[in-house]
Amino acid sequence: MAGPLTLRIRRPDDWHLHLRDGAMLRAVLPATTARFGRAIVMPNLTPPVTDTAAAVAYRDRILAALPAGAAFVPLMTCYLTDRTDPDEVAHGHAQGVFTAVKLYPAGATTNSAFGVTAWENIRPVLARMEKIGLPLLVHGEEADPAIDIFDREAVFVERVLSWIVRDYPGLKVVLEHITTEEGAAFVAAAGPNVAATITPHHLLINRNHFLAGGIRPHLYCLPVAKRERHRLALRRAAASGDPSFFLGTDSAPHPRADKESDCGCAGIYNAPSALACYAEAFEDEGALDRLEAFCSLNGPAFYGLPANEATLTLTRRDSPGPSPVAVEGGAELCPFRCGETLRWSVGD
Ligand code: NCD
Ligand code: ZN
């Protein structure tokens, strides 16, 4: 009798990841290094990683926290502020430290207070990045408090992303963690310099999942999950085979107590279940033959890096979802799909 369906794919990379620092870093790193070869590490620490020296020090802390034997390469990013010096960004790039620069509109999300407040401030740095081939990663939400939270991505695409792409046509831009039909359509219509990451949770949940029948703080993240038609558009984009779409988990751990609170933090910790979730979504789309490109090939091609040589196996076998994760000092994390059953299991 034939065994369960098994897929062997090149080892994936995570093109959008929050690793945090200290005890949290040590708690979350193993789930990522067990599955991913490389990851683009977000710079929204407190204080943020805004120069080469800070990124080198952060990279050293990540490398020091790696589980024994892990072959994992953290790819560092520079947090763009109103005062970012183009020479500093170019220096970090030339030193092989910065793989990309991250744009947070000030106020848009967790630890974005140091983000950009006026677009004219970043034009010189965007021009330099275009020239040297350093990608811009964008948290694509309009921070104007007058804009409804469910409309912030579509408004950002119209008001901001459109001129960035028009004025800097040679700049590589990634619209991070897209959540809307508008975001997906913009990226699909743009040229090869414009790409998007898609999270596992935005392929599986819509806004009913976190708001209907009780509020579920562990499903709250930014950009927030939208209506069902947007989720379906994201699934079509991911499964389309268009190389502009690739894997970025946006795994963003926060202690349970900070999520289950009067003012709960945005961020879904999904590193332990992410690959199984992507496999579920691609299976539902009838696109398992495109899973490897989305997880392991399109991202490296966009960044001009080789795909990983090592492989990983996904087996169509029910497996228990992740358990809560303890953080030294007493905090706990509640991972995405905690206590649920996953349809796919991941092995070497
Ligand atoms: C992220 C975090 O917690 O750092 N939160 C989130 O909801 N995704 C920040 C971000 O990527 O927006
Ligand atoms: Zn993020």
Short mmCIF file of C-alpha atoms and ligand atoms in Angstrom, two decimals:
data_model
loop_
_atom_site.label_atom_id
_atom_site.label_comp_id
_atom_site.label_asym_id
_atom_site.label_seq_id
_atom_site.Cartn_x
_atom_site.Cartn_y
_atom_site.Cartn_z
CA MET A 1 0.00 0.00 0.00
CA ALA A 2 1.28 3.48 -0.83
CA GLY A 3 2.44 5.51 2.14
CA PRO A 4 1.30 9.04 2.91
CA LEU A 5 1.99 11.77 0.34
CA THR A 6 5.47 13.18 0.88
CA LEU A 7 7.02 16.30 -0.63
CA ARG A 8 10.74 16.91 -0.58
CA ILE A 9 11.55 20.55 -1.14
CA ARG A 10 14.63 22.75 -0.93
CA ARG A 11 15.00 24.12 2.55
CA PRO A 12 12.89 27.28 2.82
CA ASP A 13 13.95 30.71 4.02
CA ASP A 14 11.84 33.13 6.01
CA TRP A 15 11.90 36.53 4.31
CA HIS A 16 10.21 38.36 7.24
CA LEU A 17 10.89 37.34 10.83
CA HIS A 18 10.91 38.91 14.30
CA LEU A 19 13.45 37.22 16.56
CA ARG A 20 13.53 39.84 19.38
CA ASP A 21 16.44 39.70 21.81
CA GLY A 22 17.66 38.16 25.07
CA ALA A 23 15.48 35.47 26.63
CA MET A 24 12.81 35.82 23.93
CA LEU A 25 15.41 35.33 21.20
CA ARG A 26 16.63 32.16 22.89
CA ALA A 27 13.06 30.89 23.23
CA VAL A 28 12.04 31.41 19.60
CA LEU A 29 15.22 30.78 17.61
CA PRO A 30 15.11 26.91 17.64
CA ALA A 31 11.70 26.73 15.94
CA THR A 32 13.02 28.83 13.07
CA THR A 33 16.46 27.24 12.72
CA ALA A 34 14.92 23.75 12.64
CA ARG A 35 13.04 24.63 9.46
CA PHE A 36 14.56 27.61 7.68
CA GLY A 37 18.00 28.11 6.15
CA ARG A 38 18.03 31.91 6.36
CA ALA A 39 15.75 34.65 7.57
CA ILE A 40 15.40 38.35 7.06
CA VAL A 41 15.49 39.57 10.66
CA MET A 42 13.35 42.59 11.45
CA PRO A 43 15.08 45.53 13.18
CA ASN A 44 12.22 46.74 15.40
CA LEU A 45 13.96 46.18 18.71
CA THR A 46 13.94 48.78 21.46
CA PRO A 47 16.00 50.74 20.58
CA PRO A 48 15.72 49.88 16.87
CA VAL A 49 18.63 48.65 14.75
CA THR A 50 19.41 51.83 12.83
CA ASP A 51 23.09 51.49 11.92
CA THR A 52 25.72 48.98 10.88
CA ALA A 53 27.31 48.64 14.32
CA ALA A 54 23.96 47.84 15.94
CA ALA A 55 23.17 45.29 13.23
CA VAL A 56 26.57 43.58 13.64
CA ALA A 57 26.05 43.40 17.41
CA TYR A 58 22.52 42.03 16.96
CA ARG A 59 23.72 39.47 14.42
CA ASP A 60 26.41 38.36 16.90
CA ARG A 61 23.77 37.91 19.61
CA ILE A 62 21.65 35.80 17.24
CA LEU A 63 24.64 33.66 16.24
CA ALA A 64 25.59 33.20 19.91
CA ALA A 65 22.05 31.99 20.66
CA LEU A 66 21.93 29.41 17.82
CA PRO A 67 21.14 25.86 18.92
CA ALA A 68 24.16 23.54 18.58
CA GLY A 69 24.65 22.37 15.01
CA ALA A 70 22.17 24.80 13.48
CA ALA A 71 23.12 25.91 9.97
CA PHE A 72 21.19 29.16 9.90
CA VAL A 73 22.11 32.52 8.45
CA PRO A 74 20.44 35.66 9.81
CA LEU A 75 20.12 38.38 7.17
CA MET A 76 20.10 41.79 8.81
CA THR A 77 17.99 44.85 8.09
CA CYS A 78 18.34 48.55 8.85
CA TYR A 79 15.42 50.40 10.46
CA LEU A 80 14.76 53.49 8.37
CA THR A 81 14.19 56.74 10.26
CA ASP A 82 13.76 60.38 9.27
CA ARG A 83 17.49 60.81 9.86
CA THR A 84 18.96 57.70 8.21
CA ASP A 85 22.21 58.66 6.49
CA PRO A 86 22.49 57.25 2.93
CA ASP A 87 26.25 56.78 3.48
CA GLU A 88 25.62 54.65 6.55
CA VAL A 89 23.19 52.40 4.71
CA ALA A 90 25.60 52.06 1.78
CA HIS A 91 28.44 51.29 4.20
CA GLY A 92 26.43 48.54 5.92
CA HIS A 93 25.52 47.09 2.54
CA ALA A 94 29.13 47.18 1.29
CA GLN A 95 30.25 45.44 4.49
CA GLY A 96 27.80 42.61 3.81
CA VAL A 97 25.81 43.48 6.93
CA PHE A 98 22.57 44.90 5.53
CA THR A 99 20.52 42.71 3.20
CA ALA A 100 17.67 45.23 3.15
CA VAL A 101 16.25 48.38 4.74
CA LYS A 102 12.90 48.34 6.56
CA LEU A 103 10.40 51.16 6.28
CA TYR A 104 7.88 51.53 9.09
CA PRO A 105 5.54 54.49 8.80
CA ALA A 106 5.78 56.06 12.30
CA GLY A 107 2.96 54.74 14.47
CA ALA A 108 1.90 51.96 12.09
CA THR A 109 2.84 48.94 14.25
CA THR A 110 4.85 47.48 17.16
CA ASN A 111 8.00 49.55 17.85
CA SER A 112 7.44 51.86 14.90
CA ALA A 113 7.69 55.08 16.92
CA PHE A 114 11.12 55.81 15.39
CA GLY A 115 9.77 55.23 11.88
CA VAL A 116 9.38 57.71 9.07
CA THR A 117 7.16 60.75 9.71
CA ALA A 118 7.60 62.66 6.42
CA TRP A 119 8.34 61.05 3.07
CA GLU A 120 10.64 63.77 1.76
CA ASN A 121 13.09 62.82 4.54
CA ILE A 122 13.83 59.46 2.96
CA ARG A 123 14.16 60.41 -0.71
CA PRO A 124 17.99 60.66 -0.59
CA VAL A 125 18.30 57.25 1.01
CA LEU A 126 15.84 55.65 -1.43
CA ALA A 127 17.84 57.11 -4.34
CA ARG A 128 21.05 55.63 -2.92
CA MET A 129 19.43 52.23 -2.34
CA GLU A 130 18.17 52.21 -5.91
CA LYS A 131 21.71 52.89 -7.10
CA ILE A 132 23.42 50.20 -5.03
CA GLY A 133 20.71 47.53 -5.35
CA LEU A 134 19.65 47.42 -1.70
CA PRO A 135 16.01 46.32 -1.30
CA LEU A 136 13.39 48.34 0.60
CA LEU A 137 11.01 46.31 2.76
CA VAL A 138 7.79 48.13 3.46
CA HIS A 139 5.29 47.87 6.28
CA GLY A 140 2.50 48.94 3.96
CA GLU A 141 -0.07 50.58 6.19
CA GLU A 142 -1.09 54.22 6.18
CA ALA A 143 -0.47 55.52 9.71
CA ASP A 144 -2.96 58.42 9.42
CA PRO A 145 -5.27 57.77 12.40
CA ALA A 146 -8.23 59.01 10.36
CA ILE A 147 -7.98 55.97 8.09
CA ASP A 148 -9.99 52.93 9.12
CA ILE A 149 -7.70 50.11 10.22
CA PHE A 150 -9.18 47.73 7.65
CA ASP A 151 -8.38 50.21 4.85
CA ARG A 152 -4.84 51.12 5.83
CA GLU A 153 -3.04 48.78 3.45
CA ALA A 154 -5.08 49.71 0.38
CA VAL A 155 -4.69 53.43 1.20
CA PHE A 156 -0.93 53.04 1.65
CA VAL A 157 -0.60 51.30 -1.70
CA GLU A 158 -2.44 54.16 -3.37
CA ARG A 159 -0.89 57.08 -1.48
CA VAL A 160 2.68 55.93 -0.91
CA LEU A 161 3.76 52.73 -2.62
CA SER A 162 2.63 53.98 -6.00
CA TRP A 163 5.02 56.96 -5.97
CA ILE A 164 7.92 55.00 -4.49
CA VAL A 165 7.69 52.53 -7.37
CA ARG A 166 7.14 55.31 -9.93
CA ASP A 167 9.96 57.59 -8.75
CA TYR A 168 12.51 54.84 -8.06
CA PRO A 169 11.86 52.27 -10.79
CA GLY A 170 15.19 50.54 -10.21
CA LEU A 171 14.57 50.12 -6.47
CA LYS A 172 13.74 46.63 -5.29
CA VAL A 173 10.69 46.85 -3.06
CA VAL A 174 8.95 44.19 -0.98
CA LEU A 175 5.46 44.95 0.25
CA GLU A 176 5.58 42.94 3.44
CA HIS A 177 2.86 40.66 4.80
CA ILE A 178 0.17 41.62 2.28
CA THR A 179 -3.41 41.24 3.46
CA THR A 180 -5.54 42.63 0.65
CA GLU A 181 -6.67 42.09 -2.90
CA GLU A 182 -5.36 45.59 -3.65
CA GLY A 183 -1.89 44.77 -2.31
CA ALA A 184 -1.73 41.52 -4.28
CA ALA A 185 -2.99 43.19 -7.47
CA PHE A 186 -0.47 46.03 -7.22
CA VAL A 187 2.43 43.60 -6.86
CA ALA A 188 1.19 41.29 -9.62
CA ALA A 189 0.90 44.25 -12.00
CA ALA A 190 4.26 45.80 -11.11
CA GLY A 191 7.54 44.76 -12.70
CA PRO A 192 10.07 42.26 -11.34
CA ASN A 193 11.53 44.78 -8.87
CA VAL A 194 8.36 44.69 -6.77
CA ALA A 195 7.52 41.66 -4.65
CA ALA A 196 5.44 40.71 -1.62
CA THR A 197 5.69 38.34 1.29
CA ILE A 198 2.61 36.47 2.46
CA THR A 199 2.22 35.06 5.98
CA PRO A 200 0.75 31.64 6.81
CA HIS A 201 -1.92 33.15 9.03
CA HIS A 202 -3.23 35.51 6.36
CA LEU A 203 -3.71 32.48 4.10
CA LEU A 204 -5.76 30.71 6.78
CA ILE A 205 -7.75 33.30 8.71
CA ASN A 206 -10.04 36.20 7.93
CA ARG A 207 -11.33 38.83 10.35
CA ASN A 208 -14.16 36.61 11.57
CA HIS A 209 -11.61 34.22 13.02
CA PHE A 210 -10.37 36.78 15.49
CA LEU A 211 -13.51 38.85 16.04
CA ALA A 212 -16.58 36.60 15.73
CA GLY A 213 -17.78 34.51 18.68
CA GLY A 214 -15.28 36.10 21.07
CA ILE A 215 -12.12 38.13 20.60
CA ARG A 216 -9.00 36.01 20.08
CA PRO A 217 -5.94 38.05 20.92
CA HIS A 218 -3.52 35.43 19.59
CA LEU A 219 -4.96 35.96 16.11
CA TYR A 220 -4.44 39.72 16.27
CA CYS A 221 -1.59 41.10 14.20
CA LEU A 222 -0.82 44.01 11.92
CA PRO A 223 -1.86 44.38 9.25
CA VAL A 224 -5.05 42.84 10.63
CA ALA A 225 -6.66 39.96 8.77
CA LYS A 226 -9.33 41.30 6.39
CA ARG A 227 -12.55 39.95 4.85
CA GLU A 228 -12.76 36.53 3.24
CA ARG A 229 -12.43 37.85 -0.30
CA HIS A 230 -9.02 39.24 0.58
CA ARG A 231 -7.87 35.95 2.07
CA LEU A 232 -8.93 34.21 -1.13
CA ALA A 233 -7.02 36.76 -3.22
CA LEU A 234 -3.89 36.12 -1.15
CA ARG A 235 -4.27 32.38 -1.66
CA ARG A 236 -4.58 32.83 -5.40
CA ALA A 237 -1.51 35.09 -5.46
CA ALA A 238 0.60 32.68 -3.39
CA ALA A 239 -0.46 29.67 -5.46
CA SER A 240 -0.28 31.45 -8.82
CA GLY A 241 3.35 30.63 -9.47
CA ASP A 242 4.12 34.36 -9.91
CA PRO A 243 7.71 34.68 -8.60
CA SER A 244 6.87 38.05 -7.05
CA PHE A 245 5.18 36.29 -4.13
CA PHE A 246 7.16 34.41 -1.51
CA LEU A 247 7.25 33.18 2.04
CA GLY A 248 7.57 35.58 4.97
CA THR A 249 6.06 34.36 8.21
CA ASP A 250 6.02 37.67 10.13
CA SER A 251 6.37 35.39 13.17
CA ALA A 252 6.14 38.01 15.93
CA PRO A 253 6.25 36.65 19.48
CA HIS A 254 4.76 38.54 22.41
CA PRO A 255 4.33 37.13 25.93
CA ARG A 256 0.86 35.73 26.51
CA ALA A 257 0.24 38.34 29.21
CA ASP A 258 0.91 41.16 26.74
CA LYS A 259 -1.54 39.68 24.23
CA GLU A 260 -4.28 38.81 26.73
CA SER A 261 -4.51 42.35 28.02
CA ASP A 262 -6.69 45.48 27.99
CA CYS A 263 -4.45 46.72 25.19
CA GLY A 264 -3.12 43.58 23.56
CA CYS A 265 0.01 43.63 21.40
CA ALA A 266 -0.14 42.95 17.67
CA GLY A 267 1.82 39.95 16.46
CA ILE A 268 1.28 36.24 15.83
CA TYR A 269 3.98 33.78 16.83
CA ASN A 270 3.81 31.20 14.05
CA ALA A 271 7.35 29.86 13.53
CA PRO A 272 6.51 26.35 14.85
CA SER A 273 3.49 25.80 12.58
CA ALA A 274 4.20 28.04 9.59
CA LEU A 275 5.35 25.44 7.06
CA ALA A 276 2.51 23.05 7.85
CA CYS A 277 0.08 25.96 7.41
CA TYR A 278 1.52 26.96 4.03
CA ALA A 279 1.25 23.31 2.92
CA GLU A 280 -2.42 23.24 3.98
CA ALA A 281 -3.18 26.38 2.02
CA PHE A 282 -1.39 25.16 -1.12
CA GLU A 283 -3.09 21.78 -0.86
CA ASP A 284 -6.47 23.50 -0.68
CA GLU A 285 -5.56 25.52 -3.76
CA GLY A 286 -4.53 22.36 -5.65
CA ALA A 287 -1.06 23.89 -5.97
CA LEU A 288 1.29 21.64 -4.00
CA ASP A 289 3.53 21.56 -7.07
CA ARG A 290 4.11 25.31 -6.56
CA LEU A 291 4.84 25.17 -2.85
CA GLU A 292 8.60 24.79 -3.28
CA ALA A 293 8.90 27.85 -5.50
CA PHE A 294 6.94 29.97 -3.00
CA CYS A 295 8.84 28.69 0.05
CA SER A 296 12.33 28.14 -1.25
CA LEU A 297 13.04 29.57 -4.72
CA ASN A 298 11.25 32.88 -5.37
CA GLY A 299 12.70 34.69 -2.35
CA PRO A 300 16.36 33.84 -3.07
CA ALA A 301 15.86 34.76 -6.74
CA PHE A 302 14.47 38.18 -5.78
CA TYR A 303 17.35 38.85 -3.38
CA GLY A 304 19.93 37.52 -5.86
CA LEU A 305 20.97 34.68 -3.55
CA PRO A 306 21.34 30.96 -4.33
CA ALA A 307 18.56 28.63 -3.19
CA ASN A 308 19.47 26.40 -0.26
CA GLU A 309 21.08 23.07 -1.15
CA ALA A 310 19.66 21.20 1.85
CA THR A 311 16.14 19.83 1.67
CA LEU A 312 13.21 19.26 3.98
CA THR A 313 10.29 16.83 3.87
CA LEU A 314 6.61 17.55 4.29
CA THR A 315 4.34 14.56 4.91
CA ARG A 316 0.57 14.57 4.60
CA ARG A 317 0.01 13.18 8.06
CA ASP A 318 -1.94 14.71 10.91
CA SER A 319 0.34 15.98 13.60
CA PRO A 320 -0.36 17.80 16.85
CA GLY A 321 -0.10 21.59 16.64
CA PRO A 322 2.55 23.34 18.69
CA SER A 323 2.48 23.54 22.48
CA PRO A 324 2.91 26.74 24.48
CA VAL A 325 6.54 27.83 24.64
CA ALA A 326 8.18 28.87 27.91
CA VAL A 327 10.46 31.90 27.96
CA GLU A 328 13.15 32.18 30.66
CA GLY A 329 11.87 34.51 33.36
CA GLY A 330 8.37 33.06 33.37
CA ALA A 331 6.66 34.39 30.23
CA GLU A 332 4.86 32.03 27.86
CA LEU A 333 4.10 32.14 24.15
CA CYS A 334 0.97 30.77 22.55
CA PRO A 335 1.95 29.77 18.99
CA PHE A 336 -0.39 29.88 16.01
CA ARG A 337 -2.47 26.64 15.86
CA CYS A 338 -1.51 25.85 19.46
CA GLY A 339 -3.42 22.77 20.62
CA GLU A 340 -4.96 22.20 17.16
CA THR A 341 -4.22 19.44 14.66
CA LEU A 342 -2.02 20.22 11.66
CA ARG A 343 -2.56 18.33 8.41
CA TRP A 344 1.12 18.19 7.48
CA SER A 345 4.19 17.20 9.43
CA VAL A 346 7.66 18.53 8.74
CA GLY A 347 10.85 16.48 8.88
CA ASP A 348 14.42 16.59 7.58
C1 NCD B 1 5.07 42.93 14.53
C2 NCD B 1 5.80 42.90 15.86
O1 NCD B 1 5.23 42.46 16.85
O2 NCD B 1 6.99 43.28 15.89
N1 NCD B 1 3.67 42.79 14.79
C3 NCD B 1 2.74 42.34 13.92
O3 NCD B 1 1.57 42.36 14.26
N2 NCD B 1 3.05 41.88 12.72
C4 NCD B 1 5.40 44.16 13.79
C5 NCD B 1 5.00 44.13 12.35
O4 NCD B 1 5.54 43.38 11.54
O5 NCD B 1 4.08 44.88 11.99
ZN ZN B 2 6.65 41.98 10.91
#
